[in-house]
CSV table of C-alpha atoms in Angstrom, one decimal:
chain,number,residue,atom,x,y,z
V,1,UNK,CA,-20.2,70.1,-73.0
V,2,UNK,CA,-17.2,68.1,-72.1
V,3,UNK,CA,-13.6,69.1,-71.0
V,4,UNK,CA,-11.2,66.2,-71.6
V,5,UNK,CA,-8.3,65.9,-69.2
V,6,UNK,CA,-4.9,66.4,-71.0
V,7,UNK,CA,-1.2,66.9,-70.2
V,8,UNK,CA,1.7,68.6,-71.9
V,9,UNK,CA,3.8,66.4,-74.2
V,10,UNK,CA,7.6,66.1,-73.9
V,11,UNK,CA,8.0,68.6,-76.8
V,12,UNK,CA,5.6,71.1,-75.1
V,13,UNK,CA,7.5,70.8,-71.8
V,14,UNK,CA,10.7,71.6,-73.7
V,15,UNK,CA,9.0,74.8,-75.1
V,16,UNK,CA,8.0,75.7,-71.6
V,17,UNK,CA,11.6,75.3,-70.4
V,18,UNK,CA,12.9,77.4,-73.2
V,19,UNK,CA,10.5,80.2,-72.5
V,20,UNK,CA,11.3,80.2,-68.8
V,21,UNK,CA,15.1,80.4,-69.5
V,22,UNK,CA,14.6,83.3,-71.9
V,23,UNK,CA,12.4,85.3,-69.5
V,24,UNK,CA,14.8,84.7,-66.7
V,25,UNK,CA,17.4,86.6,-68.8
V,26,UNK,CA,15.1,89.1,-70.5
V,27,UNK,CA,12.9,90.1,-67.6
V,28,UNK,CA,15.0,90.0,-64.3
V,29,UNK,CA,13.0,90.9,-61.2
V,30,UNK,CA,12.7,94.7,-60.8
V,31,UNK,CA,13.5,95.5,-64.4
V,32,UNK,CA,9.9,96.2,-65.6
V,33,UNK,CA,6.6,97.4,-64.1
V,34,UNK,CA,4.6,94.5,-62.9
V,35,UNK,CA,1.2,94.0,-64.5
V,36,UNK,CA,-2.1,92.4,-63.5
V,37,UNK,CA,-2.2,89.7,-66.1
V,38,UNK,CA,-3.2,90.9,-69.5
V,39,UNK,CA,-3.8,94.4,-68.1
V,40,UNK,CA,0.0,95.1,-68.3
V,41,UNK,CA,2.0,97.9,-69.6
V,42,UNK,CA,2.9,98.2,-73.3
V,43,UNK,CA,6.5,97.7,-74.2
V,44,UNK,CA,6.9,97.6,-78.1
V,45,UNK,CA,10.5,96.5,-77.9
V,46,UNK,CA,9.6,93.6,-75.6
V,47,UNK,CA,6.9,92.6,-78.1
V,48,UNK,CA,9.3,92.7,-81.0
V,49,UNK,CA,11.8,90.6,-79.0
V,50,UNK,CA,9.1,88.0,-78.4
V,51,UNK,CA,8.3,88.2,-82.1
V,52,UNK,CA,11.9,87.5,-83.0
V,53,UNK,CA,11.8,84.4,-80.9
V,54,UNK,CA,8.7,83.1,-82.8
V,55,UNK,CA,6.5,83.5,-79.8
V,56,UNK,CA,3.9,85.8,-81.2
V,57,UNK,CA,1.4,84.8,-83.8
V,58,UNK,CA,2.3,81.2,-83.0
V,59,UNK,CA,-0.9,79.6,-84.1
V,60,UNK,CA,-1.3,81.7,-87.2
V,61,UNK,CA,-0.8,80.1,-90.6
V,62,UNK,CA,2.8,79.7,-91.6
V,63,UNK,CA,2.2,80.7,-95.2
V,64,UNK,CA,1.2,84.2,-94.1
V,65,UNK,CA,4.1,84.7,-91.7
V,66,UNK,CA,2.6,83.1,-88.6
V,67,UNK,CA,4.3,80.3,-86.6
V,68,UNK,CA,2.0,77.4,-87.7
V,69,UNK,CA,2.1,76.1,-84.2
V,70,UNK,CA,-0.7,75.0,-81.9
V,71,UNK,CA,-3.1,76.8,-79.6
V,72,UNK,CA,-1.5,74.7,-76.8
V,73,UNK,CA,2.0,76.0,-77.6
V,74,UNK,CA,0.7,79.5,-77.5
V,75,UNK,CA,-0.9,78.8,-74.1
V,76,UNK,CA,2.4,77.7,-72.8
V,77,UNK,CA,4.1,80.9,-73.8
V,78,UNK,CA,1.3,83.1,-72.5
V,79,UNK,CA,1.2,81.3,-69.2
V,80,UNK,CA,4.9,82.0,-68.6
V,81,UNK,CA,4.5,85.7,-69.5
V,82,UNK,CA,1.5,86.2,-67.2
V,83,UNK,CA,3.1,84.3,-64.4
V,84,UNK,CA,5.8,87.1,-64.3
V,85,UNK,CA,3.4,90.0,-64.9
V,86,UNK,CA,5.3,90.7,-68.1
V,87,UNK,CA,4.6,93.9,-70.2
V,88,UNK,CA,2.4,92.3,-72.8
V,89,UNK,CA,0.0,95.2,-73.5
V,90,UNK,CA,1.4,96.2,-76.8
V,91,UNK,CA,0.8,92.9,-78.7
V,92,UNK,CA,-1.9,91.4,-76.5
V,93,UNK,CA,-5.1,91.9,-78.5
V,94,UNK,CA,-3.4,91.3,-81.9
V,95,UNK,CA,-1.8,88.1,-80.7
V,96,UNK,CA,-4.8,86.7,-78.8
V,97,UNK,CA,-7.6,87.3,-81.2
V,98,UNK,CA,-7.3,89.9,-84.0
V,99,UNK,CA,-4.7,87.8,-85.9
V,100,UNK,CA,-6.7,84.7,-85.6
V,101,UNK,CA,-9.9,86.5,-86.7
V,102,UNK,CA,-8.0,87.9,-89.8
V,103,UNK,CA,-6.5,84.5,-90.6
V,104,UNK,CA,-10.0,82.9,-90.5
V,105,UNK,CA,-12.1,85.6,-92.1
V,106,UNK,CA,-9.8,88.0,-93.9
V,107,UNK,CA,-9.1,88.4,-97.6
V,108,UNK,CA,-5.8,87.2,-99.1
V,109,UNK,CA,-4.7,90.9,-99.2
V,110,UNK,CA,-5.6,91.4,-95.5
V,111,UNK,CA,-3.8,88.2,-94.4
V,112,UNK,CA,-0.6,89.2,-96.2
V,113,UNK,CA,-0.8,92.8,-94.9
V,114,UNK,CA,-1.5,92.1,-91.2
V,115,UNK,CA,-0.4,88.6,-90.1
V,116,UNK,CA,3.4,89.0,-90.7
V,117,UNK,CA,3.5,92.2,-88.8
V,118,UNK,CA,1.4,90.8,-85.9
V,119,UNK,CA,3.8,87.8,-85.7
V,120,UNK,CA,6.8,90.2,-85.6
V,121,UNK,CA,5.2,92.1,-82.7
V,122,UNK,CA,5.0,95.3,-84.8
V,123,UNK,CA,1.3,96.0,-84.6
V,124,UNK,CA,-0.9,97.0,-81.7
V,125,UNK,CA,-4.7,96.2,-82.2
V,126,UNK,CA,-7.7,97.3,-80.1
V,127,UNK,CA,-11.2,95.8,-80.2
V,128,UNK,CA,-14.1,98.1,-80.6
V,129,UNK,CA,-17.2,96.4,-79.1
V,130,UNK,CA,-18.8,98.1,-76.1
V,131,UNK,CA,-20.8,101.2,-76.5
V,132,UNK,CA,-22.3,103.8,-74.1
V,133,UNK,CA,-25.7,102.0,-74.0
V,134,UNK,CA,-24.5,98.5,-75.1
V,135,UNK,CA,-22.2,96.8,-72.7
V,136,UNK,CA,-22.7,93.0,-72.5
V,137,UNK,CA,-25.7,93.1,-74.8
V,138,UNK,CA,-23.5,93.4,-77.8
V,139,UNK,CA,-26.3,92.8,-80.3
V,140,UNK,CA,-27.8,96.2,-79.4
V,141,UNK,CA,-24.9,98.3,-80.6
V,142,UNK,CA,-25.8,101.4,-82.6
V,143,UNK,CA,-22.5,102.5,-84.3
V,144,UNK,CA,-23.4,102.3,-87.9
V,145,UNK,CA,-21.6,101.9,-91.2
V,146,UNK,CA,-23.4,103.2,-94.3
V,147,UNK,CA,-22.5,102.3,-97.8
V,148,UNK,CA,-20.9,105.0,-99.9
V,149,UNK,CA,-18.9,104.9,-103.2
V,150,UNK,CA,-15.9,102.7,-102.6
V,151,UNK,CA,-16.5,101.9,-99.0
V,152,UNK,CA,-18.4,102.8,-95.8
V,153,UNK,CA,-19.0,105.8,-93.5
V,154,UNK,CA,-18.8,105.0,-89.8
V,155,UNK,CA,-20.7,107.0,-87.2
V,156,UNK,CA,-21.1,106.3,-83.5
V,157,UNK,CA,-19.2,105.8,-80.2
V,158,UNK,CA,-17.3,103.0,-78.6
V,159,UNK,CA,-16.2,103.0,-75.0
V,160,UNK,CA,-13.9,101.0,-72.6
V,161,UNK,CA,-11.7,100.3,-75.7
V,162,UNK,CA,-8.4,99.0,-74.2
V,163,UNK,CA,-5.1,100.4,-75.6
V,164,UNK,CA,-7.0,102.3,-78.4
V,165,UNK,CA,-4.8,105.3,-77.7
V,166,UNK,CA,-1.6,103.5,-78.7
V,167,UNK,CA,-3.2,101.1,-81.2
V,168,UNK,CA,-2.4,101.0,-84.9
V,169,UNK,CA,-5.8,99.5,-85.8
V,170,UNK,CA,-9.2,99.0,-84.1
V,171,UNK,CA,-11.1,95.9,-85.2
V,172,UNK,CA,-14.6,97.2,-84.6
V,173,UNK,CA,-18.0,95.8,-84.8
V,174,UNK,CA,-20.7,98.0,-86.3
V,175,UNK,CA,-24.3,97.9,-87.5
V,176,UNK,CA,-24.8,97.6,-91.3
V,177,UNK,CA,-28.5,96.8,-91.1
V,178,UNK,CA,-31.3,96.7,-88.5
V,179,UNK,CA,-31.3,92.9,-88.2
V,180,UNK,CA,-30.2,92.3,-84.5
V,181,UNK,CA,-27.6,89.6,-85.2
V,182,UNK,CA,-27.2,89.5,-89.0
V,183,UNK,CA,-26.9,93.2,-89.3
V,184,UNK,CA,-23.5,93.4,-87.8
V,185,UNK,CA,-20.2,93.6,-89.7
V,186,UNK,CA,-16.5,93.9,-88.6
V,187,UNK,CA,-14.1,96.5,-90.0
V,188,UNK,CA,-10.3,97.0,-89.6
V,189,UNK,CA,-10.0,100.7,-89.0
V,190,UNK,CA,-6.7,102.6,-89.1
V,191,UNK,CA,-6.5,104.8,-86.0
V,192,UNK,CA,-5.0,107.6,-88.0
V,193,UNK,CA,-8.2,107.9,-90.2
V,194,UNK,CA,-9.7,111.4,-90.4
V,195,UNK,CA,-12.9,111.7,-88.3
V,196,UNK,CA,-11.8,109.5,-85.4
V,197,UNK,CA,-11.4,110.9,-81.9
V,198,UNK,CA,-9.8,108.7,-79.3
V,199,UNK,CA,-10.0,110.0,-75.7
V,200,UNK,CA,-8.4,108.2,-72.7
V,201,UNK,CA,-10.6,107.4,-69.7
V,202,UNK,CA,-9.0,107.4,-66.3
V,203,UNK,CA,-9.6,104.1,-64.5
V,204,UNK,CA,-10.0,103.6,-60.8
V,205,UNK,CA,-6.3,102.8,-60.3
V,206,UNK,CA,-5.2,106.0,-62.1
V,207,UNK,CA,-4.2,104.2,-65.4
V,208,UNK,CA,-5.3,105.5,-68.8
V,209,UNK,CA,-5.5,102.4,-70.9
V,210,UNK,CA,-9.2,102.5,-71.5
V,211,UNK,CA,-10.6,104.9,-74.2
V,212,UNK,CA,-13.7,106.4,-75.7
V,213,UNK,CA,-13.6,106.2,-79.6
V,214,UNK,CA,-15.9,108.5,-81.6
V,215,UNK,CA,-16.5,108.0,-85.3
V,216,UNK,CA,-17.8,111.0,-87.3
V,217,UNK,CA,-18.2,110.3,-91.0
V,218,UNK,CA,-15.1,108.0,-90.9
V,219,UNK,CA,-14.5,106.6,-94.4
V,220,UNK,CA,-13.3,103.0,-94.4
V,221,UNK,CA,-12.6,101.4,-97.8
V,222,UNK,CA,-14.5,98.2,-98.5
V,223,UNK,CA,-11.1,96.4,-98.6
V,224,UNK,CA,-11.0,96.9,-94.8
V,225,UNK,CA,-14.2,95.0,-94.2
V,226,UNK,CA,-13.4,91.8,-92.4
V,227,UNK,CA,-15.6,89.0,-93.6
V,228,UNK,CA,-19.0,89.1,-95.3
V,229,UNK,CA,-21.4,91.9,-94.7
V,230,UNK,CA,-23.6,90.7,-91.8
V,231,UNK,CA,-21.2,88.1,-90.6
V,232,UNK,CA,-19.8,90.1,-87.7
V,233,UNK,CA,-21.9,88.5,-85.0
V,234,UNK,CA,-20.7,84.9,-85.7
V,235,UNK,CA,-17.1,86.1,-86.2
V,236,UNK,CA,-17.2,88.0,-82.9
V,237,UNK,CA,-18.7,85.0,-81.1
V,238,UNK,CA,-15.9,82.8,-82.4
V,239,UNK,CA,-13.4,85.3,-81.1
V,240,UNK,CA,-14.9,85.0,-77.6
V,241,UNK,CA,-13.8,81.4,-77.4
V,242,UNK,CA,-10.2,82.7,-77.6
V,243,UNK,CA,-10.9,85.6,-75.3
V,244,UNK,CA,-12.8,83.8,-72.5
V,245,UNK,CA,-11.2,80.4,-72.2
V,246,UNK,CA,-7.5,81.2,-71.9
V,247,UNK,CA,-5.2,81.3,-69.0
V,248,UNK,CA,-5.5,85.1,-68.8
V,249,UNK,CA,-8.8,84.6,-67.1
V,250,UNK,CA,-7.3,83.2,-63.9
V,251,UNK,CA,-3.7,84.6,-63.9
V,252,UNK,CA,-4.3,88.3,-63.2
V,253,UNK,CA,-3.0,87.9,-59.6
V,254,UNK,CA,-0.2,85.5,-60.3
V,255,UNK,CA,2.6,87.8,-59.4
V,256,UNK,CA,0.9,88.8,-56.2
V,257,UNK,CA,0.1,85.2,-55.2
V,258,UNK,CA,3.6,83.9,-56.0
V,259,UNK,CA,5.2,86.7,-53.9
V,260,UNK,CA,2.7,86.1,-51.0
V,261,UNK,CA,3.3,82.4,-51.0
V,262,UNK,CA,7.1,82.7,-51.1
V,263,UNK,CA,7.5,85.3,-48.4
V,264,UNK,CA,4.5,85.3,-46.2
V,265,UNK,CA,3.2,81.7,-46.0
V,266,UNK,CA,5.2,79.3,-43.8
V,267,UNK,CA,4.1,75.7,-44.5
V,268,UNK,CA,5.7,74.4,-41.3
V,269,UNK,CA,3.5,76.8,-39.2
V,270,UNK,CA,0.2,75.6,-40.6
V,271,UNK,CA,-2.8,77.7,-39.9
V,272,UNK,CA,-5.2,79.7,-42.0
V,273,UNK,CA,-2.6,81.0,-44.5
V,274,UNK,CA,-1.5,77.5,-45.4
V,275,UNK,CA,-5.1,76.4,-45.7
V,276,UNK,CA,-5.9,79.3,-48.0
V,277,UNK,CA,-2.8,78.8,-50.1
V,278,UNK,CA,-3.7,75.1,-50.6
V,279,UNK,CA,-7.3,76.0,-51.6
V,280,UNK,CA,-5.9,78.6,-54.2
V,281,UNK,CA,-3.4,76.1,-55.6
V,282,UNK,CA,-6.0,73.4,-56.0
V,283,UNK,CA,-8.4,75.7,-57.9
V,284,UNK,CA,-5.5,77.1,-60.0
V,285,UNK,CA,-4.6,73.6,-61.1
V,286,UNK,CA,-8.3,72.9,-62.0
V,287,UNK,CA,-8.5,76.1,-64.1
V,288,UNK,CA,-5.2,75.3,-65.9
V,289,UNK,CA,-6.6,71.9,-66.8
V,290,UNK,CA,-9.8,73.5,-68.2
V,291,UNK,CA,-7.9,76.1,-70.3
V,292,UNK,CA,-5.5,73.4,-71.6
V,293,UNK,CA,-8.5,71.2,-72.6
V,294,UNK,CA,-10.1,74.1,-74.4
V,295,UNK,CA,-6.8,74.8,-76.3
V,296,UNK,CA,-6.7,71.2,-77.4
V,297,UNK,CA,-10.3,71.6,-78.7
V,298,UNK,CA,-9.3,74.6,-80.7
V,299,UNK,CA,-6.4,72.7,-82.2
V,300,UNK,CA,-8.7,70.1,-83.6
V,301,UNK,CA,-10.9,72.7,-85.2
V,302,UNK,CA,-13.7,72.9,-82.6
V,303,UNK,CA,-15.2,76.2,-81.3
V,304,UNK,CA,-15.6,75.7,-77.6
V,305,UNK,CA,-17.7,78.8,-76.9
V,306,UNK,CA,-19.7,77.2,-74.0
V,307,UNK,CA,-16.7,75.8,-72.3
V,308,UNK,CA,-14.8,79.1,-72.6
V,309,UNK,CA,-17.8,80.9,-71.1
V,310,UNK,CA,-17.8,78.5,-68.1
V,311,UNK,CA,-14.0,79.1,-67.5
V,312,UNK,CA,-14.5,82.9,-67.6
V,313,UNK,CA,-17.5,82.8,-65.3
V,314,UNK,CA,-15.8,80.7,-62.6
V,315,UNK,CA,-12.2,81.9,-63.0
V,316,UNK,CA,-12.8,85.7,-62.7
V,317,UNK,CA,-14.8,85.2,-59.5
V,318,UNK,CA,-11.9,83.0,-58.2
V,319,UNK,CA,-9.5,85.9,-59.0
V,320,UNK,CA,-11.5,88.2,-56.9
V,321,UNK,CA,-11.4,85.7,-54.1
V,322,UNK,CA,-7.6,85.6,-54.4
V,323,UNK,CA,-7.4,89.4,-53.9
V,324,UNK,CA,-9.6,89.3,-50.8
V,325,UNK,CA,-7.5,86.4,-49.4
V,326,UNK,CA,-4.2,88.1,-49.7
V,327,UNK,CA,-5.6,91.4,-48.3
V,328,UNK,CA,-7.0,89.5,-45.4
V,329,UNK,CA,-3.6,88.0,-44.5
V,330,UNK,CA,-1.9,91.4,-45.0
V,331,UNK,CA,-4.2,92.7,-42.2
V,332,UNK,CA,-4.7,96.2,-43.6
V,333,UNK,CA,-5.6,98.0,-46.8
V,334,UNK,CA,-2.7,97.9,-49.2
V,335,UNK,CA,-1.1,101.2,-50.2
V,336,UNK,CA,-1.3,102.1,-53.9
V,337,UNK,CA,1.7,104.4,-53.5
V,338,UNK,CA,3.8,101.8,-51.6
V,339,UNK,CA,7.5,101.5,-52.6
V,340,UNK,CA,6.9,97.7,-52.5
V,341,UNK,CA,5.8,96.9,-56.0
V,342,UNK,CA,3.8,93.9,-54.9
V,343,UNK,CA,1.9,95.8,-52.3
V,344,UNK,CA,1.2,98.6,-54.9
V,345,UNK,CA,0.1,95.9,-57.3
V,346,UNK,CA,-2.2,94.4,-54.7
V,347,UNK,CA,-3.8,97.8,-54.1
V,348,UNK,CA,-4.4,98.1,-57.8
V,349,UNK,CA,-6.0,94.7,-57.8
V,350,UNK,CA,-8.3,95.8,-55.0
V,351,UNK,CA,-9.5,98.8,-57.1
V,352,UNK,CA,-9.9,97.0,-60.5
V,353,UNK,CA,-10.8,93.5,-59.6
V,354,UNK,CA,-14.6,94.3,-59.6
V,355,UNK,CA,-14.2,94.8,-63.4
V,356,UNK,CA,-12.8,91.3,-63.9
V,357,UNK,CA,-16.3,89.8,-63.8
V,358,UNK,CA,-17.6,92.4,-66.3
V,359,UNK,CA,-14.9,92.7,-69.0
V,360,UNK,CA,-15.3,90.0,-71.7
V,361,UNK,CA,-18.9,89.4,-70.7
V,362,UNK,CA,-20.6,89.7,-67.4
V,363,UNK,CA,-21.2,86.8,-65.1
V,364,UNK,CA,-25.0,86.9,-65.9
V,365,UNK,CA,-24.3,86.8,-69.7
V,366,UNK,CA,-21.9,84.0,-69.3
V,367,UNK,CA,-24.3,81.9,-67.3
V,368,UNK,CA,-26.8,82.4,-70.0
V,369,UNK,CA,-24.3,81.3,-72.6
V,370,UNK,CA,-23.5,78.2,-70.6
V,371,UNK,CA,-27.1,77.3,-70.0
V,372,UNK,CA,-28.0,77.6,-73.7
V,373,UNK,CA,-24.9,75.6,-74.6
V,374,UNK,CA,-25.9,72.8,-72.3
V,375,UNK,CA,-29.5,72.8,-73.5
V,376,UNK,CA,-28.5,72.7,-77.1
């Protein structure tokens, strides 16, 4: 495992400047509900606006309607969005990983059907992985697809499925044989299909973005199978490099940190607040360098699964440290109902931050991935 230091080129810095200028106009302070990184509200019009700028589906193939740009360029756009707590919920999953998965493993028909709409910000995808008795041990899932004439019948239950209630499609991983790893297959399931029940789950902070998804004899045509039968495990593992190594793993608190640093930390006064801010900034810079290096690896065709697992393991624990630090300097428990949107957001972070080291793979699982990757 090796993360090579890298910097943005002049052209990449120009893109960064363009995105900042656009967001200054499109998202003035106070005009939208602040989000905790990728756990932001869904604003379909904002997603379409980004699509019209060419800032969604950026790294998807140009011949299918994508931007044909690099993973680094996508990182630049995402970094600016998350720095402002922008409402990215509607397009998030499709832009981050479903589009890339379809581009890599989909049929010609699937690529032409989904990629242009993803790049325009017109489709919302959810990912169906976790199950009631299969959280981080994904290979133990029990939801099954059985062959029938013309397609498959899906039966089983998925849980903690983000944005499923508003999604157009769920890209779900199911069992097609009893082989632990080679018996898994991915399907693109239309959420309007008969037999599906999507029930929202109230999270600790009062939001309803998580869902339980129940499949009862849900018919899915074989044309909606993504990749070969039994290839789901390897496809899903490749997706995790995109899910775990990005800037979203260390930018959940960025709006809170920026507000705290600007209004509550006086560099001339010194003391513990300045020390803590310096420590946070140093670690943020290190994580940014790691995510940027991983994006460069993706751009040259590598699959940095081990490196991405390392970023996720370290960065999500760092995010939890950030929440504790800001609360310490506030000197009291933040109020979820506060009229100050930043204090309310901090209160949400206190409630949900324990989940940050669970979603996308627990700390224990990630350490196992890193250890195996180093040994290999």
